[in-house]
Short mmCIF file of C-alpha atoms in Angstrom, two decimals:
data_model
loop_
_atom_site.label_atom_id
_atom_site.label_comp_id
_atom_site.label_asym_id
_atom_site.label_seq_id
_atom_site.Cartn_x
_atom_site.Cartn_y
_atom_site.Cartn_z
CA UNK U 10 66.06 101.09 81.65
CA UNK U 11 66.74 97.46 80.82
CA UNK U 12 67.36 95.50 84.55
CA UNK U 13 70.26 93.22 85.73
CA UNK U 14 69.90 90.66 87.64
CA UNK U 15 71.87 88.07 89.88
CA UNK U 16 72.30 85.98 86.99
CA UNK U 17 73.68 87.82 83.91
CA UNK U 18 75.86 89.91 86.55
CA UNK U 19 77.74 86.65 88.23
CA UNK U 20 78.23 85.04 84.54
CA UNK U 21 79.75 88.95 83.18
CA UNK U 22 81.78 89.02 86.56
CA UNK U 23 83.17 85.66 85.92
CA UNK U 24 84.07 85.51 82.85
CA UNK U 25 86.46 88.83 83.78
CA UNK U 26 87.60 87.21 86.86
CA UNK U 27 88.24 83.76 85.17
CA UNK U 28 90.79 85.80 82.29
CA UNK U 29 92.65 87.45 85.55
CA UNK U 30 92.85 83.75 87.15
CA UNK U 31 94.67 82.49 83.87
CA UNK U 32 96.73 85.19 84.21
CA UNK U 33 98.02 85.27 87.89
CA UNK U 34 98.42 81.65 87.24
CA UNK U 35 100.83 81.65 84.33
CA UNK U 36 102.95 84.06 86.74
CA UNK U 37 103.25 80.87 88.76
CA UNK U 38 101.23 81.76 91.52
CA UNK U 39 98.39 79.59 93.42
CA UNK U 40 95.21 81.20 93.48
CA UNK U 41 91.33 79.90 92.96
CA UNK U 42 88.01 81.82 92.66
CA UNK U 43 84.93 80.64 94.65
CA UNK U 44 81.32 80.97 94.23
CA UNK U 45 79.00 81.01 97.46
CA UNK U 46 81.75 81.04 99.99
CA UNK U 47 79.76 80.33 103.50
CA UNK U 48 81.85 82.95 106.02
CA UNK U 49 80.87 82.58 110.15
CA UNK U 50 79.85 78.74 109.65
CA UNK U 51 77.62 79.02 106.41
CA UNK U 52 75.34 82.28 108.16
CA UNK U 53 76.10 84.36 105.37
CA UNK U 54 77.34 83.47 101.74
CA UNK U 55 80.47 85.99 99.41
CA UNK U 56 79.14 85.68 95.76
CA UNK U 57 82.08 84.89 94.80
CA UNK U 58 85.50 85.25 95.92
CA UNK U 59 89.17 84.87 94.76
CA UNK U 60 91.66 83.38 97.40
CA UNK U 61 95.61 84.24 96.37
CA UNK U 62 97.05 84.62 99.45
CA UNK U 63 94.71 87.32 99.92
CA UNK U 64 90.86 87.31 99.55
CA UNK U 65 88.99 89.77 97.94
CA UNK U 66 85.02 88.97 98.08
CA UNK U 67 82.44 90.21 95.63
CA UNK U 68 79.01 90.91 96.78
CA UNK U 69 76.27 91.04 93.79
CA UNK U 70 73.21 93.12 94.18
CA UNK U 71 71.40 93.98 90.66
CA UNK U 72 68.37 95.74 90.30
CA UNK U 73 66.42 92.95 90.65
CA UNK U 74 67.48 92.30 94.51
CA UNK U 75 66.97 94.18 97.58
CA UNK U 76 69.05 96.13 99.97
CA UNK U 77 67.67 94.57 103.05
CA UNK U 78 70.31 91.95 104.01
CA UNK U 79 73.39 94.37 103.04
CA UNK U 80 74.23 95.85 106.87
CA UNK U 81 74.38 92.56 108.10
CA UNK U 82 76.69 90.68 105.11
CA UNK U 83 78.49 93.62 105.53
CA UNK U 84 78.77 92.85 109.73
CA UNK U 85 80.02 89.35 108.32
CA UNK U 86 82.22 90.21 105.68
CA UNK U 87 84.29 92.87 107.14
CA UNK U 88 85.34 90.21 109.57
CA UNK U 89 86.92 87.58 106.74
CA UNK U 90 87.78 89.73 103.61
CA UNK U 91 90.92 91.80 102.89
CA UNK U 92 89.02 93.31 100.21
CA UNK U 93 85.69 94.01 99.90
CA UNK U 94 83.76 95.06 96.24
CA UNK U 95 79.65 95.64 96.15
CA UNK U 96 78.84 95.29 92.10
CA UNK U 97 75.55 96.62 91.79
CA UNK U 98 73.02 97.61 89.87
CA UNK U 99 71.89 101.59 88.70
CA UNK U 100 68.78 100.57 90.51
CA UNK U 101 70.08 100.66 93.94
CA UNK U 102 73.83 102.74 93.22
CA UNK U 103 73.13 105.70 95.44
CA UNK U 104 70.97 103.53 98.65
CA UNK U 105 74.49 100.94 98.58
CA UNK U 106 76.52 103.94 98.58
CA UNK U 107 75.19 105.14 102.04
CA UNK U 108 74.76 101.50 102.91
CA UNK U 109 78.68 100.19 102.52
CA UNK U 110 82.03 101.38 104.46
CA UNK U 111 84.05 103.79 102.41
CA UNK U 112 86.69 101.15 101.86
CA UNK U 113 84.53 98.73 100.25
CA UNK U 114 84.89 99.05 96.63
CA UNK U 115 81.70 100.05 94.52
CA UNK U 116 81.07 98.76 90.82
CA UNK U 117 78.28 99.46 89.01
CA UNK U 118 76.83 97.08 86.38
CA UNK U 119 74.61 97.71 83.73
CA UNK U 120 73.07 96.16 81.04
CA UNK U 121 72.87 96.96 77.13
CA UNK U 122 70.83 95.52 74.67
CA UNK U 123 73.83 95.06 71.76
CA UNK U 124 76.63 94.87 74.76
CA UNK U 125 75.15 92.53 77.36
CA UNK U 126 76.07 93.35 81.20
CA UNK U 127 79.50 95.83 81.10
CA UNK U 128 80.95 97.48 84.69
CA UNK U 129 82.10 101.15 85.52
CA UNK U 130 84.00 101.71 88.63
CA UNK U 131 82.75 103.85 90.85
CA UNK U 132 85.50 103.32 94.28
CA UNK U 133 88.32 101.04 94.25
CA UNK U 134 88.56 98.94 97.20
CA UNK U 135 90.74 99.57 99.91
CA UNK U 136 92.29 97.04 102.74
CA UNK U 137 90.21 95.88 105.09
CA UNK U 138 91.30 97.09 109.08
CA UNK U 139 88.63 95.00 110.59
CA UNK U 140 89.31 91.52 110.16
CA UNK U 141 89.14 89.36 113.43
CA UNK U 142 91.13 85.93 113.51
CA UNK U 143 88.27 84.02 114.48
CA UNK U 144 86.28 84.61 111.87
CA UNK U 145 89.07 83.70 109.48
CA UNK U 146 89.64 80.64 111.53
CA UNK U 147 85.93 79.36 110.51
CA UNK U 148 86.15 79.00 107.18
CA UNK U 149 88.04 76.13 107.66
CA UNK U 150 86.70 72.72 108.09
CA UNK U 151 87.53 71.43 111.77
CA UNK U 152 89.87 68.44 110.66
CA UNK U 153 91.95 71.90 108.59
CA UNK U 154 91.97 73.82 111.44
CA UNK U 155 93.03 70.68 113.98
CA UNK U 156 95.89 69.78 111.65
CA UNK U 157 97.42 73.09 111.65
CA UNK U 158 97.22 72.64 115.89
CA UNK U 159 98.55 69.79 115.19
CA UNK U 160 101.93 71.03 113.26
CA UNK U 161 102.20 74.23 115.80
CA UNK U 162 101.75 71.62 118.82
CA UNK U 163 99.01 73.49 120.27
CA UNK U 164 96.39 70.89 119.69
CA UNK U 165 96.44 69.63 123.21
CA UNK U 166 92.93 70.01 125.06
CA UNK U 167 90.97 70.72 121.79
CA UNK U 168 90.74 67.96 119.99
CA UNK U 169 87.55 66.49 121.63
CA UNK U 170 86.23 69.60 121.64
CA UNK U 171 83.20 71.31 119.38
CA UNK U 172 85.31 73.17 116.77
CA UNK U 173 84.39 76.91 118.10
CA UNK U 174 86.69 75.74 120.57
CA UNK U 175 89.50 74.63 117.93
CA UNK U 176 88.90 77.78 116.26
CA UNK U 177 88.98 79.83 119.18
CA UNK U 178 92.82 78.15 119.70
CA UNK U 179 93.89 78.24 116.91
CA UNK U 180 92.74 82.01 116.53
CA UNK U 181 94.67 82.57 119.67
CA UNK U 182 98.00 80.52 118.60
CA UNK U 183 98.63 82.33 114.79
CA UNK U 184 98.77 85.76 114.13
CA UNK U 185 96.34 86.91 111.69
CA UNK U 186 98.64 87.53 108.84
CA UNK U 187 100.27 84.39 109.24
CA UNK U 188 96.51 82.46 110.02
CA UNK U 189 95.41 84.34 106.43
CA UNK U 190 97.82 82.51 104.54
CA UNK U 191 97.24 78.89 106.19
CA UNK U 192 93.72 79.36 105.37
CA UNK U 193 93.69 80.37 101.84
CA UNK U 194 96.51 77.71 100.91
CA UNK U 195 94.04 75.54 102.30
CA UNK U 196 90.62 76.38 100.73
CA UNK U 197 93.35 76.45 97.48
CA UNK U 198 94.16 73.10 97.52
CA UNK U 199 90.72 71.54 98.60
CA UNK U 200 88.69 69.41 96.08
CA UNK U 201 85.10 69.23 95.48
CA UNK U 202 83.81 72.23 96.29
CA UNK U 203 80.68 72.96 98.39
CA UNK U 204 82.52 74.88 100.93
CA UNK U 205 79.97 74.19 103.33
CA UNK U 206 79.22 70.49 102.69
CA UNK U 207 81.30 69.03 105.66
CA UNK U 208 80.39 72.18 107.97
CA UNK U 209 76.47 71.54 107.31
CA UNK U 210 76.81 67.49 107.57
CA UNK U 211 79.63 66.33 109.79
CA UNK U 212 80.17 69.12 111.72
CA UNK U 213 83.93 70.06 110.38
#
C-alpha cells in the first residue's frame, strides 16, 4: 500500500478547495481559505479552513501521522467550527472512525501511483451543536474584538483589561450567530496572514 502523508494530502486538498474558492467568489460572495488556523489562543492549529460566513475546518491525518492528539483537537474544534471534516488516511480510517463525533465529516485519501492523492467520502459533515461564543470570540486579535465593543458601546471597563476579559464581553454582548459573522468578515478582510503572529507577540 503506497502511504500519504501530511504533505501530498494538504497540496491535493487545496488545489480542490482553491477551484471551489474561485467559484463562490465569482457568485459575488466574500470568502478566504486558511492554512494553520490557531483556535483557543494558538493551543491547537485547523489544517486548513475556509471562512464564508461560515467555517468549515479540515483536519489532515495520513498514514504517516498518529491518532494521539485527535480527542483533544477534537475538544478544541467542536468549540469554533460549524463544520467539521477529518481527511485521513486508509491507515488509520477505522481507529478515526471510533475516534470523531458522528457529525464530523470523514474523507478518506489515498494515494495512486499514475493518479497521485484522490478522496472518497465516507460521512458528510453535519452542523456543529457545540460551538461556545467564547471560543469564537478568540480567534480574533484583541484590537478586533475591542473595536466591535467599541461599535456595540459595550467597551466600557474592558479596555485595560487582558483580552480573556474582552473576549469574555464581548462573548456575553453578541449572540453567537450574529458574533460568527463579525468574526469571519474579520479574519476575511485581514492581511498578512500568520493568524497567530499578533496573539504570540503583542498579546492581541
Amino acid at each position: 500500500m503506497l502511504l500519504t502523508n501530511d504533505k501530498t494530502i494538504r497540496r491535493a486538498l487545496r488545489s480542490i478547495l482553491d477551484k471551489e474558492l474561485v467559484r463562490y467568489r465569482k457568485q459575488g460572495h466574500d470568502a478566504q481559505i486558511i492554512e494553520e488556523l490557531g483556535v483557543q489562543h494558538g493551543t491547537a492549529r485547523i489544517d486548513i479552513a475556509i471562512v464564508n460566513g461560515f467555517m468549515h475546518g479540515y483536519e489532515i491525518k495520513s498514514d504517516c501521522d498518529t491518532l494521539e492528539r485527535l480527542p483533544e483537537q477534537i475538544e478544541e474544534f467542536n468549540a469554533v467550527f460549524d463544520k467539521l471534516t477529518l481527511v485521513v488516511g486508509k491507515r488509520h480510517l477505522y481507529q478515526a472512525m471510533h475516534i470523531v463525533p458522528d457529525w464530523w465529516g470523514v474523507t478518506i485519501a489515498k494515494v495512486d501511483v499514475d493518479k497521485g492523492v484522490f478522496f472518497q467520502t465516507i460521512r458528510e459533515a453535519e452542523i456543529n451543536q457545540n460551538q461556545k461564543g467564547i471560543s469564537i470570540a478568540r480567534l480574533l486579535w484583541r484590537s478586533e474584538a475591542l473595536s466591535i465593543l467599541e461599535r456595540q458601546n459595550e467597551a466600557t471597563g474592558v479596555r485595560s483589561k487582558p483580552r480573556e476579559f474582552v473576549y469574555e464581553r464581548l462573548a456575553s454582548v453578541l449572540d453567537t450567530d450574529t458574533l460568527k459573522k463579525q468574526v469571519s468578515s474579520l479574519l476575511i478582510s485581514r492581511e498578512g496572514w500568520r493568524s497567530d503572529v499578533p496573539l504570540l507577540s503583542g498579546g492581541d
